[in-house]
Amino acid sequence: MNASAVNQSDCPEVTVPIHLFFTIGVVSLAENLLVVVAVIWNRNLHSPMYCFICSLAAFNTIASITKTWENLMIVIADVGHLEKRGSSERNLDDVMDSLLCMSFVGSIFSFLAIAVDRYITIFHALRYHNIMTMRRTGAILGVIWTMCGVLAVVMVRFFDSHFIMTCFVVFFIVSLVVICLLYGYMFMLARIHARTIAALPGGSGRSGYQRWRGNSMRGALTLTILVGSFLVCWSPFFVHLIIIMVCPMNPYCECYRSLFQLHMVLLMSHALIDPAIYAFRIAELRQTFKKLMICSLWRQ
């Protein structure tokens, strides 16, 4: 059976209302812009970790804008005001795909940077400000954004190649494994250190150290939740890519591919979920959000 026959008979393609895509895109855009503004506005948030979080929110903003604009183009094309297969439309589609790939790669690199920053914060506290200076943080962000732009263009330009598609999937898997190993190692060492400190004689220094370490571990837990949400939202899309390469004509694989629009909803939802996690888990950001809301209402 060919792909179209399977999709039409056994597994019809699941369609998602265009209004849902627009709603997710607009809400996630507003949320991530709020995170970016909060980090820029509050000088207490001008630290490496929040700079990396701001970068992550900026990549999510790009993803929200890209998918919202793409859905708008689909609506315009459906009513006959846009040629779907024109050269300019294809070029614009390539640009949007490049921005989406840039957002994905940027999210991965941002998570890696945040994980390394948390590791240094917890286990090299005395040297942290010498290791993670703001100048070094700016250089890291510059490298991340440059690499993401170049990789995104290469991925979209040569995406028809199975080699590039395979590299894309392998990059996703390897990055997640590295992040998970780093967090697992971080929590394991933190547990060992906590037990060692608990066995020492009591003292105010020890209690202050434990309090500081507890705050750092809560931050690491928040970032672990962020990585988990990223995995849940992006994994179905990469399974879709694997299926395209491995079994493009298999009926069962085609049934999974018929859920592509649902995968795209999950993908867009990632940009919606991250700011909600910030608001619930990070007190400093939550307080900044409240101050921004109060200031905006007072001006009105």
Short mmCIF file of C-alpha atoms in Angstrom, two decimals:
data_model
loop_
_atom_site.label_atom_id
_atom_site.label_comp_id
_atom_site.label_asym_id
_atom_site.label_seq_id
_atom_site.Cartn_x
_atom_site.Cartn_y
_atom_site.Cartn_z
CA MET A 1 0.00 0.00 0.00
CA ASN A 2 1.33 3.46 -0.79
CA ALA A 3 1.44 6.24 1.76
CA SER A 4 -1.53 8.20 0.47
CA ALA A 5 -3.77 5.14 0.36
CA VAL A 6 -2.96 4.22 3.93
CA ASN A 7 -3.52 7.75 5.18
CA GLN A 8 -6.88 8.01 3.42
CA SER A 9 -8.31 4.63 4.44
CA ASP A 10 -6.74 3.05 7.52
CA CYS A 11 -5.26 6.08 9.24
CA PRO A 12 -6.70 9.38 8.04
CA GLU A 13 -4.54 12.36 8.84
CA VAL A 14 -5.42 14.00 12.14
CA THR A 15 -6.05 17.69 11.61
CA VAL A 16 -5.77 20.37 14.27
CA PRO A 17 -7.85 23.58 14.01
CA ILE A 18 -5.75 26.48 12.79
CA HIS A 19 -7.14 28.56 15.66
CA LEU A 20 -5.35 26.30 18.15
CA PHE A 21 -2.01 26.90 16.44
CA PHE A 22 -2.62 30.65 16.48
CA THR A 23 -3.61 30.63 20.15
CA ILE A 24 -0.54 28.66 21.23
CA GLY A 25 1.72 30.82 19.10
CA VAL A 26 0.39 34.16 20.36
CA VAL A 27 0.31 33.13 24.05
CA SER A 28 3.80 31.59 23.96
CA LEU A 29 5.12 34.68 22.18
CA ALA A 30 3.73 36.94 24.90
CA GLU A 31 5.08 34.70 27.69
CA ASN A 32 8.61 34.44 26.33
CA LEU A 33 8.81 38.14 25.55
CA LEU A 34 7.81 38.74 29.18
CA VAL A 35 10.74 36.57 30.34
CA VAL A 36 13.18 38.46 28.10
CA VAL A 37 11.89 41.84 29.31
CA ALA A 38 11.99 40.70 32.96
CA VAL A 39 15.64 39.62 32.76
CA ILE A 40 16.64 42.84 31.01
CA TRP A 41 14.58 45.06 33.36
CA ASN A 42 15.65 43.57 36.71
CA ARG A 43 19.35 44.15 37.39
CA ASN A 44 19.30 41.43 40.05
CA LEU A 45 18.79 38.97 37.19
CA HIS A 46 21.92 40.06 35.35
CA SER A 47 23.79 36.85 36.12
CA PRO A 48 25.01 34.02 33.86
CA MET A 49 22.16 31.62 34.67
CA TYR A 50 19.45 34.19 33.92
CA CYS A 51 21.30 35.27 30.77
CA PHE A 52 21.13 31.68 29.55
CA ILE A 53 17.45 31.49 30.53
CA CYS A 54 16.87 34.74 28.64
CA SER A 55 18.61 33.22 25.61
CA LEU A 56 16.38 30.15 25.86
CA ALA A 57 13.30 32.41 26.00
CA ALA A 58 14.58 34.32 22.96
CA PHE A 59 14.93 31.08 20.99
CA ASN A 60 11.39 30.12 22.06
CA THR A 61 10.21 33.55 20.90
CA ILE A 62 11.70 32.89 17.47
CA ALA A 63 9.91 29.53 17.33
CA SER A 64 6.58 31.14 18.29
CA ILE A 65 6.91 33.89 15.70
CA THR A 66 7.94 31.39 13.02
CA LYS A 67 5.08 28.96 13.53
CA THR A 68 2.49 31.74 13.90
CA TRP A 69 3.66 33.38 10.67
CA GLU A 70 3.71 30.02 8.87
CA ASN A 71 0.13 29.29 9.94
CA LEU A 72 -0.89 32.76 8.77
CA MET A 73 0.63 32.04 5.37
CA ILE A 74 -1.30 28.76 5.19
CA VAL A 75 -4.56 30.57 5.89
CA ILE A 76 -3.78 33.19 3.22
CA ALA A 77 -2.89 30.46 0.72
CA ASP A 78 -6.09 28.52 1.45
CA VAL A 79 -8.24 31.54 0.56
CA GLY A 80 -6.40 31.94 -2.74
CA HIS A 81 -4.26 35.02 -2.03
CA LEU A 82 -0.92 33.23 -2.02
CA GLU A 83 0.67 30.78 -4.44
CA LYS A 84 1.77 27.73 -2.48
CA ARG A 85 4.45 26.64 -4.94
CA GLY A 86 5.88 29.95 -6.07
CA SER A 87 9.64 30.55 -5.84
CA SER A 88 9.32 33.42 -3.36
CA GLU A 89 6.99 31.33 -1.18
CA ARG A 90 9.48 28.46 -1.18
CA ASN A 91 12.30 30.80 -0.23
CA LEU A 92 10.21 32.25 2.60
CA ASP A 93 9.35 28.74 3.74
CA ASP A 94 13.07 27.89 3.82
CA VAL A 95 13.71 30.97 5.96
CA MET A 96 11.00 29.96 8.42
CA ASP A 97 12.29 26.39 8.55
CA SER A 98 15.79 27.74 9.21
CA LEU A 99 14.49 29.87 12.08
CA LEU A 100 12.65 26.88 13.54
CA CYS A 101 15.80 24.73 13.33
CA MET A 102 17.76 27.58 14.87
CA SER A 103 15.27 27.67 17.74
CA PHE A 104 15.61 23.93 18.31
CA VAL A 105 19.42 23.87 18.21
CA GLY A 106 19.52 27.01 20.36
CA SER A 107 17.29 25.41 22.97
CA ILE A 108 19.62 22.41 23.17
CA PHE A 109 22.73 24.58 23.53
CA SER A 110 20.98 26.79 26.09
CA PHE A 111 20.09 23.75 28.20
CA LEU A 112 23.71 22.56 27.99
CA ALA A 113 24.99 25.99 29.04
CA ILE A 114 22.52 26.17 31.94
CA ALA A 115 23.46 22.66 33.08
CA VAL A 116 27.17 23.51 33.10
CA ASP A 117 26.45 26.79 34.92
CA ARG A 118 24.47 24.92 37.62
CA TYR A 119 27.27 22.39 37.99
CA ILE A 120 29.86 25.14 38.53
CA THR A 121 27.50 26.96 40.93
CA ILE A 122 27.01 23.91 43.14
CA PHE A 123 30.45 22.29 43.12
CA HIS A 124 32.83 25.20 42.49
CA ALA A 125 31.05 27.92 44.46
CA LEU A 126 34.19 29.70 45.67
CA ARG A 127 35.55 30.05 42.13
CA TYR A 128 32.20 30.57 40.39
CA HIS A 129 32.50 34.34 39.86
CA ASN A 130 36.01 33.88 38.48
CA ILE A 131 34.94 31.11 36.12
CA MET A 132 31.57 32.44 34.94
CA THR A 133 32.18 36.14 34.38
CA MET A 134 29.64 38.21 32.46
CA ARG A 135 32.19 38.76 29.70
CA ARG A 136 32.70 35.02 29.35
CA THR A 137 28.93 34.51 29.44
CA GLY A 138 28.50 37.02 26.61
CA ALA A 139 31.16 35.22 24.57
CA ILE A 140 29.43 31.87 25.13
CA LEU A 141 26.09 33.31 24.03
CA GLY A 142 27.71 34.83 20.95
CA VAL A 143 29.18 31.46 19.98
CA ILE A 144 25.84 29.71 20.61
CA TRP A 145 23.83 32.12 18.44
CA THR A 146 26.41 32.07 15.63
CA MET A 147 26.63 28.27 15.60
CA CYS A 148 22.85 27.93 15.70
CA GLY A 149 22.42 30.25 12.72
CA VAL A 150 25.01 28.40 10.63
CA LEU A 151 23.75 24.92 11.57
CA ALA A 152 20.13 25.89 10.88
CA VAL A 153 20.95 27.09 7.35
CA VAL A 154 22.95 23.93 6.60
CA MET A 155 20.20 21.66 7.97
CA VAL A 156 17.45 23.25 5.88
CA ARG A 157 19.60 23.61 2.74
CA PHE A 158 20.57 19.91 2.70
CA PHE A 159 17.65 18.40 4.63
CA ASP A 160 16.72 16.12 1.70
CA SER A 161 19.97 14.28 2.35
CA HIS A 162 19.53 11.30 4.64
CA PHE A 163 22.98 12.05 6.05
CA ILE A 164 21.91 15.51 7.25
CA MET A 165 18.63 14.14 8.62
CA THR A 166 20.54 11.42 10.45
CA CYS A 167 22.94 14.01 11.90
CA PHE A 168 19.94 16.05 13.04
CA VAL A 169 18.45 13.07 14.91
CA VAL A 170 21.82 11.96 16.33
CA PHE A 171 22.49 15.50 17.58
CA PHE A 172 19.15 15.46 19.41
CA ILE A 173 19.82 12.09 21.06
CA VAL A 174 23.45 12.77 22.00
CA SER A 175 22.61 16.20 23.43
CA LEU A 176 19.86 14.79 25.62
CA VAL A 177 22.12 11.97 26.83
CA VAL A 178 24.86 14.47 27.75
CA ILE A 179 22.40 16.72 29.60
CA CYS A 180 20.84 13.80 31.48
CA LEU A 181 24.27 12.41 32.46
CA LEU A 182 25.39 15.83 33.68
CA TYR A 183 22.28 16.32 35.81
CA GLY A 184 22.46 12.75 37.11
CA TYR A 185 26.10 13.24 38.09
CA MET A 186 25.22 16.58 39.68
CA PHE A 187 22.47 15.12 41.87
CA MET A 188 24.60 12.13 42.83
CA LEU A 189 27.49 14.34 44.02
CA ALA A 190 25.08 16.68 45.81
CA ARG A 191 23.63 13.75 47.73
CA ILE A 192 27.10 12.53 48.73
CA HIS A 193 28.13 16.02 49.88
CA ALA A 194 24.90 16.47 51.82
CA ARG A 195 25.51 13.24 53.73
CA THR A 196 29.10 14.25 54.46
CA ILE A 197 28.04 17.64 55.81
CA ALA A 198 25.25 16.11 57.88
CA ALA A 199 27.81 13.89 59.62
CA LEU A 200 29.92 16.89 60.74
CA PRO A 201 29.42 18.69 64.11
CA GLY A 202 26.67 21.34 64.04
CA GLY A 203 27.39 24.98 63.30
CA SER A 204 25.95 28.11 61.75
CA GLY A 205 28.40 27.91 58.83
CA ARG A 206 27.20 24.46 57.99
CA SER A 207 23.53 25.48 58.16
CA GLY A 208 24.18 28.49 55.90
CA TYR A 209 26.05 26.30 53.45
CA GLN A 210 23.25 23.76 53.47
CA ARG A 211 20.70 26.52 52.86
CA TRP A 212 22.68 27.83 49.93
CA ARG A 213 23.11 24.35 48.49
CA GLY A 214 19.40 23.70 48.89
CA ASN A 215 18.59 26.81 46.84
CA SER A 216 21.06 25.73 44.16
CA MET A 217 19.58 22.25 44.03
CA ARG A 218 16.07 23.66 43.68
CA GLY A 219 17.36 25.65 40.73
CA ALA A 220 18.86 22.50 39.24
CA LEU A 221 15.56 20.67 39.77
CA THR A 222 13.71 23.45 37.94
CA LEU A 223 16.06 23.17 35.00
CA THR A 224 15.66 19.38 35.04
CA ILE A 225 11.89 19.89 34.66
CA LEU A 226 12.61 22.21 31.72
CA VAL A 227 14.70 19.51 30.04
CA GLY A 228 11.94 16.97 30.68
CA SER A 229 9.33 19.18 29.04
CA PHE A 230 11.68 19.69 26.08
CA LEU A 231 12.06 15.93 25.70
CA VAL A 232 8.30 15.28 25.83
CA CYS A 233 7.48 18.05 23.34
CA TRP A 234 10.20 17.40 20.77
CA SER A 235 10.61 13.60 20.84
CA PRO A 236 7.48 12.78 18.74
CA PHE A 237 8.75 15.06 15.95
CA PHE A 238 12.11 13.27 15.88
CA VAL A 239 10.42 9.87 15.90
CA HIS A 240 8.57 11.19 12.82
CA LEU A 241 11.92 11.98 11.15
CA ILE A 242 13.27 8.54 12.00
CA ILE A 243 10.19 6.92 10.50
CA ILE A 244 10.64 8.90 7.28
CA MET A 245 14.14 7.43 6.94
CA VAL A 246 13.53 3.89 8.19
CA CYS A 247 10.04 2.84 7.05
CA PRO A 248 8.42 5.44 4.78
CA MET A 249 5.97 2.95 3.19
CA ASN A 250 5.09 0.75 6.16
CA PRO A 251 1.35 0.97 7.10
CA TYR A 252 2.07 1.18 10.84
CA CYS A 253 4.64 3.90 10.30
CA GLU A 254 2.18 5.79 8.14
CA CYS A 255 -0.36 5.66 10.95
CA TYR A 256 2.15 7.37 13.21
CA ARG A 257 2.92 9.95 10.53
CA SER A 258 -0.77 10.76 10.27
CA LEU A 259 -0.41 12.38 13.72
CA PHE A 260 2.08 14.96 12.42
CA GLN A 261 -0.10 17.97 13.26
CA LEU A 262 -0.41 16.76 16.85
CA HIS A 263 3.38 16.53 16.96
CA MET A 264 3.54 20.13 15.79
CA VAL A 265 1.14 21.16 18.57
CA LEU A 266 3.47 19.54 21.10
CA LEU A 267 6.46 21.22 19.49
CA MET A 268 4.81 24.65 19.75
CA SER A 269 3.63 23.91 23.29
CA HIS A 270 7.24 23.70 24.45
CA ALA A 271 7.58 27.46 24.05
CA LEU A 272 4.35 27.80 26.02
CA ILE A 273 5.40 25.55 28.91
CA ASP A 274 8.86 26.96 29.69
CA PRO A 275 7.75 30.41 30.96
CA ALA A 276 5.09 28.76 33.12
CA ILE A 277 7.82 26.69 34.77
CA TYR A 278 9.86 29.84 35.40
CA ALA A 279 6.85 31.55 37.00
CA PHE A 280 6.07 28.65 39.31
CA ARG A 281 9.59 27.52 40.22
CA ILE A 282 11.88 30.60 40.24
CA ALA A 283 10.88 33.12 42.91
CA GLU A 284 13.01 35.99 41.60
CA LEU A 285 11.44 35.80 38.15
CA ARG A 286 7.97 35.43 39.65
CA GLN A 287 8.44 38.60 41.68
CA THR A 288 9.75 40.45 38.61
CA PHE A 289 6.69 39.37 36.60
CA LYS A 290 4.44 40.80 39.33
CA LYS A 291 6.33 44.09 39.39
CA LEU A 292 6.11 44.37 35.60
CA MET A 293 2.36 43.74 35.72
CA ILE A 294 1.87 46.31 38.48
CA CYS A 295 3.92 48.91 36.58
CA SER A 296 1.97 48.34 33.37
CA LEU A 297 -1.38 48.63 35.19
CA TRP A 298 -0.23 51.77 37.05
CA ARG A 299 0.77 53.45 33.77
CA GLN A 300 -2.68 52.74 32.35
#
